[in-house]
mmCIF file with all atom_site columns, C-alpha atoms in Angstrom:
data_model
loop_
_atom_site.group_PDB
_atom_site.id
_atom_site.type_symbol
_atom_site.label_atom_id
_atom_site.label_alt_id
_atom_site.label_comp_id
_atom_site.label_asym_id
_atom_site.label_entity_id
_atom_site.label_seq_id
_atom_site.pdbx_PDB_ins_code
_atom_site.Cartn_x
_atom_site.Cartn_y
_atom_site.Cartn_z
_atom_site.occupancy
_atom_site.B_iso_or_equiv
_atom_site.pdbx_formal_charge
_atom_site.auth_seq_id
_atom_site.auth_comp_id
_atom_site.auth_asym_id
_atom_site.auth_atom_id
_atom_site.pdbx_PDB_model_num
ATOM 1  C CA . ASP W 1 1  ? -33.085 21.784 83.324 1.00 0.00 ? 1  ASP W CA 1
ATOM 2  C CA . LEU W 1 2  ? -36.814 21.934 84.035 1.00 0.00 ? 2  LEU W CA 1
ATOM 3  C CA . ASP W 1 3  ? -36.062 24.464 86.758 1.00 0.00 ? 3  ASP W CA 1
ATOM 4  C CA . LYS W 1 4  ? -35.016 26.923 84.046 1.00 0.00 ? 4  LYS W CA 1
ATOM 5  C CA . ILE W 1 5  ? -38.616 27.203 82.817 1.00 0.00 ? 5  ILE W CA 1
ATOM 6  C CA . THR W 1 6  ? -40.079 30.486 84.047 1.00 0.00 ? 6  THR W CA 1
ATOM 7  C CA . CYS W 1 7  ? -43.148 30.910 81.841 1.00 0.00 ? 7  CYS W CA 1
ATOM 8  C CA . PRO W 1 8  ? -46.623 29.466 82.499 1.00 0.00 ? 8  PRO W CA 1
ATOM 9  C CA . VAL W 1 9  ? -46.879 25.793 81.539 1.00 0.00 ? 9  VAL W CA 1
ATOM 10 C CA . MET W 1 10 ? -49.865 23.625 80.664 1.00 0.00 ? 10 MET W CA 1
ATOM 11 C CA . VAL W 1 11 ? -49.392 19.874 80.908 1.00 0.00 ? 11 VAL W CA 1
ATOM 12 C CA . ILE W 1 12 ? -52.076 18.036 78.939 1.00 0.00 ? 12 ILE W CA 1
ATOM 13 C CA . ARG W 1 13 ? -52.301 14.263 79.251 1.00 0.00 ? 13 ARG W CA 1
ATOM 14 C CA . GLY W 1 14 ? -54.851 11.843 77.873 1.00 0.00 ? 14 GLY W CA 1
ATOM 15 C CA . GLU W 1 15 ? -55.893 9.725  80.847 1.00 0.00 ? 15 GLU W CA 1
ATOM 16 C CA . ASP W 1 16 ? -55.735 6.583  78.672 1.00 0.00 ? 16 ASP W CA 1
ATOM 17 C CA . ASP W 1 17 ? -52.107 7.258  77.728 1.00 0.00 ? 17 ASP W CA 1
ATOM 18 C CA . TRP W 1 18 ? -50.295 3.940  78.154 1.00 0.00 ? 18 TRP W CA 1
ATOM 19 C CA . ASN W 1 19 ? -46.989 5.397  76.920 1.00 0.00 ? 19 ASN W CA 1
ATOM 20 C CA . VAL W 1 20 ? -46.483 8.189  79.481 1.00 0.00 ? 20 VAL W CA 1
ATOM 21 C CA . PRO W 1 21 ? -47.719 7.309  82.982 1.00 0.00 ? 21 PRO W CA 1
ATOM 22 C CA . GLU W 1 22 ? -49.265 10.094 85.040 1.00 0.00 ? 22 GLU W CA 1
ATOM 23 C CA . HIS W 1 23 ? -46.411 9.991  87.542 1.00 0.00 ? 23 HIS W CA 1
ATOM 24 C CA . TYR W 1 24 ? -44.003 11.017 84.744 1.00 0.00 ? 24 TYR W CA 1
ATOM 25 C CA . CYS W 1 25 ? -46.042 14.169 84.227 1.00 0.00 ? 25 CYS W CA 1
ATOM 26 C CA . ARG W 1 26 ? -46.210 14.858 87.950 1.00 0.00 ? 26 ARG W CA 1
ATOM 27 C CA . THR W 1 27 ? -42.458 14.353 88.297 1.00 0.00 ? 27 THR W CA 1
ATOM 28 C CA . ALA W 1 28 ? -41.833 16.779 85.436 1.00 0.00 ? 28 ALA W CA 1
ATOM 29 C CA . MET W 1 29 ? -44.155 19.353 86.993 1.00 0.00 ? 29 MET W CA 1
ATOM 30 C CA . GLU W 1 30 ? -42.361 19.004 90.330 1.00 0.00 ? 30 GLU W CA 1
ATOM 31 C CA . GLY W 1 31 ? -39.130 19.854 88.524 1.00 0.00 ? 31 GLY W CA 1
ATOM 32 C CA . MET W 1 32 ? -40.576 23.082 87.105 1.00 0.00 ? 32 MET W CA 1
ATOM 33 C CA . THR W 1 33 ? -39.884 24.920 90.333 1.00 0.00 ? 33 THR W CA 1
ATOM 34 C CA . ASN W 1 34 ? -39.571 28.327 88.675 1.00 0.00 ? 34 ASN W CA 1
ATOM 35 C CA . ALA W 1 35 ? -42.542 28.119 86.316 1.00 0.00 ? 35 ALA W CA 1
ATOM 36 C CA . LYS W 1 36 ? -44.800 31.105 86.751 1.00 0.00 ? 36 LYS W CA 1
ATOM 37 C CA . LYS W 1 37 ? -47.822 28.822 86.961 1.00 0.00 ? 37 LYS W CA 1
ATOM 38 C CA . ILE W 1 38 ? -48.489 25.189 86.067 1.00 0.00 ? 38 ILE W CA 1
ATOM 39 C CA . PHE W 1 39 ? -51.831 24.065 84.693 1.00 0.00 ? 39 PHE W CA 1
ATOM 40 C CA . TRP W 1 40 ? -52.432 20.293 84.953 1.00 0.00 ? 40 TRP W CA 1
ATOM 41 C CA . ARG W 1 41 ? -55.101 19.048 82.560 1.00 0.00 ? 41 ARG W CA 1
ATOM 42 C CA . PRO W 1 42 ? -55.742 15.288 82.446 1.00 0.00 ? 42 PRO W CA 1
ATOM 43 C CA . VAL W 1 43 ? -58.317 14.535 79.749 1.00 0.00 ? 43 VAL W CA 1
ATOM 44 C CA . PRO W 1 44 ? -60.509 11.441 80.117 1.00 0.00 ? 44 PRO W CA 1
ATOM 45 C CA . GLY W 1 45 ? -61.184 9.250  77.106 1.00 0.00 ? 45 GLY W CA 1
ATOM 46 C CA . TYR W 1 46 ? -57.997 10.020 75.180 1.00 0.00 ? 46 TYR W CA 1
ATOM 47 C CA . GLY W 1 47 ? -54.562 8.479  74.936 1.00 0.00 ? 47 GLY W CA 1
ATOM 48 C CA . HIS W 1 48 ? -51.023 9.498  74.050 1.00 0.00 ? 48 HIS W CA 1
ATOM 49 C CA . PHE W 1 49 ? -51.893 11.228 70.758 1.00 0.00 ? 49 PHE W CA 1
ATOM 50 C CA . ILE W 1 50 ? -54.583 13.530 72.111 1.00 0.00 ? 50 ILE W CA 1
ATOM 51 C CA . ILE W 1 51 ? -53.450 16.318 69.781 1.00 0.00 ? 51 ILE W CA 1
ATOM 52 C CA . VAL W 1 52 ? -54.298 14.043 66.822 1.00 0.00 ? 52 VAL W CA 1
ATOM 53 C CA . GLU W 1 53 ? -57.323 12.356 68.394 1.00 0.00 ? 53 GLU W CA 1
ATOM 54 C CA . ALA W 1 54 ? -59.004 15.534 69.611 1.00 0.00 ? 54 ALA W CA 1
ATOM 55 C CA . PRO W 1 55 ? -57.360 18.736 68.390 1.00 0.00 ? 55 PRO W CA 1
ATOM 56 C CA . GLU W 1 56 ? -60.490 20.688 69.327 1.00 0.00 ? 56 GLU W CA 1
ATOM 57 C CA . VAL W 1 57 ? -60.077 19.623 72.967 1.00 0.00 ? 57 VAL W CA 1
ATOM 58 C CA . VAL W 1 58 ? -56.427 20.677 72.995 1.00 0.00 ? 58 VAL W CA 1
ATOM 59 C CA . CYS W 1 59 ? -57.283 24.003 71.349 1.00 0.00 ? 59 CYS W CA 1
ATOM 60 C CA . GLY W 1 60 ? -59.946 24.617 73.996 1.00 0.00 ? 60 GLY W CA 1
ATOM 61 C CA . LEU W 1 61 ? -57.419 23.960 76.748 1.00 0.00 ? 61 LEU W CA 1
ATOM 62 C CA . LEU W 1 62 ? -54.901 26.292 75.113 1.00 0.00 ? 62 LEU W CA 1
ATOM 63 C CA . GLU W 1 63 ? -57.564 28.982 74.863 1.00 0.00 ? 63 GLU W CA 1
ATOM 64 C CA . GLU W 1 64 ? -58.143 28.505 78.593 1.00 0.00 ? 64 GLU W CA 1
ATOM 65 C CA . LEU W 1 65 ? -54.424 28.977 79.210 1.00 0.00 ? 65 LEU W CA 1
ATOM 66 C CA . LEU W 1 66 ? -54.311 32.151 77.140 1.00 0.00 ? 66 LEU W CA 1
ATOM 67 C CA . GLU W 1 67 ? -57.331 33.573 78.964 1.00 0.00 ? 67 GLU W CA 1
ATOM 68 C CA . GLU W 1 68 ? -55.554 32.996 82.283 1.00 0.00 ? 68 GLU W CA 1
ATOM 69 C CA . LEU W 1 69 ? -52.526 34.994 81.159 1.00 0.00 ? 69 LEU W CA 1
#
């Protein structure tokens, strides 16, 4: 059902995430064939819970996404 996504998408992944390998993210992005635009943002120094570990980093990335729209 990922091909049903038509809006812009930002995929944020902590590079130290041991729970979700990078290839999972890339596979998901490949399935978003109808997304308006996909922003891939790997973040060094953070793991699976980047939103908890560094909410300011995630907010900055979301601001970047909103500026692009």
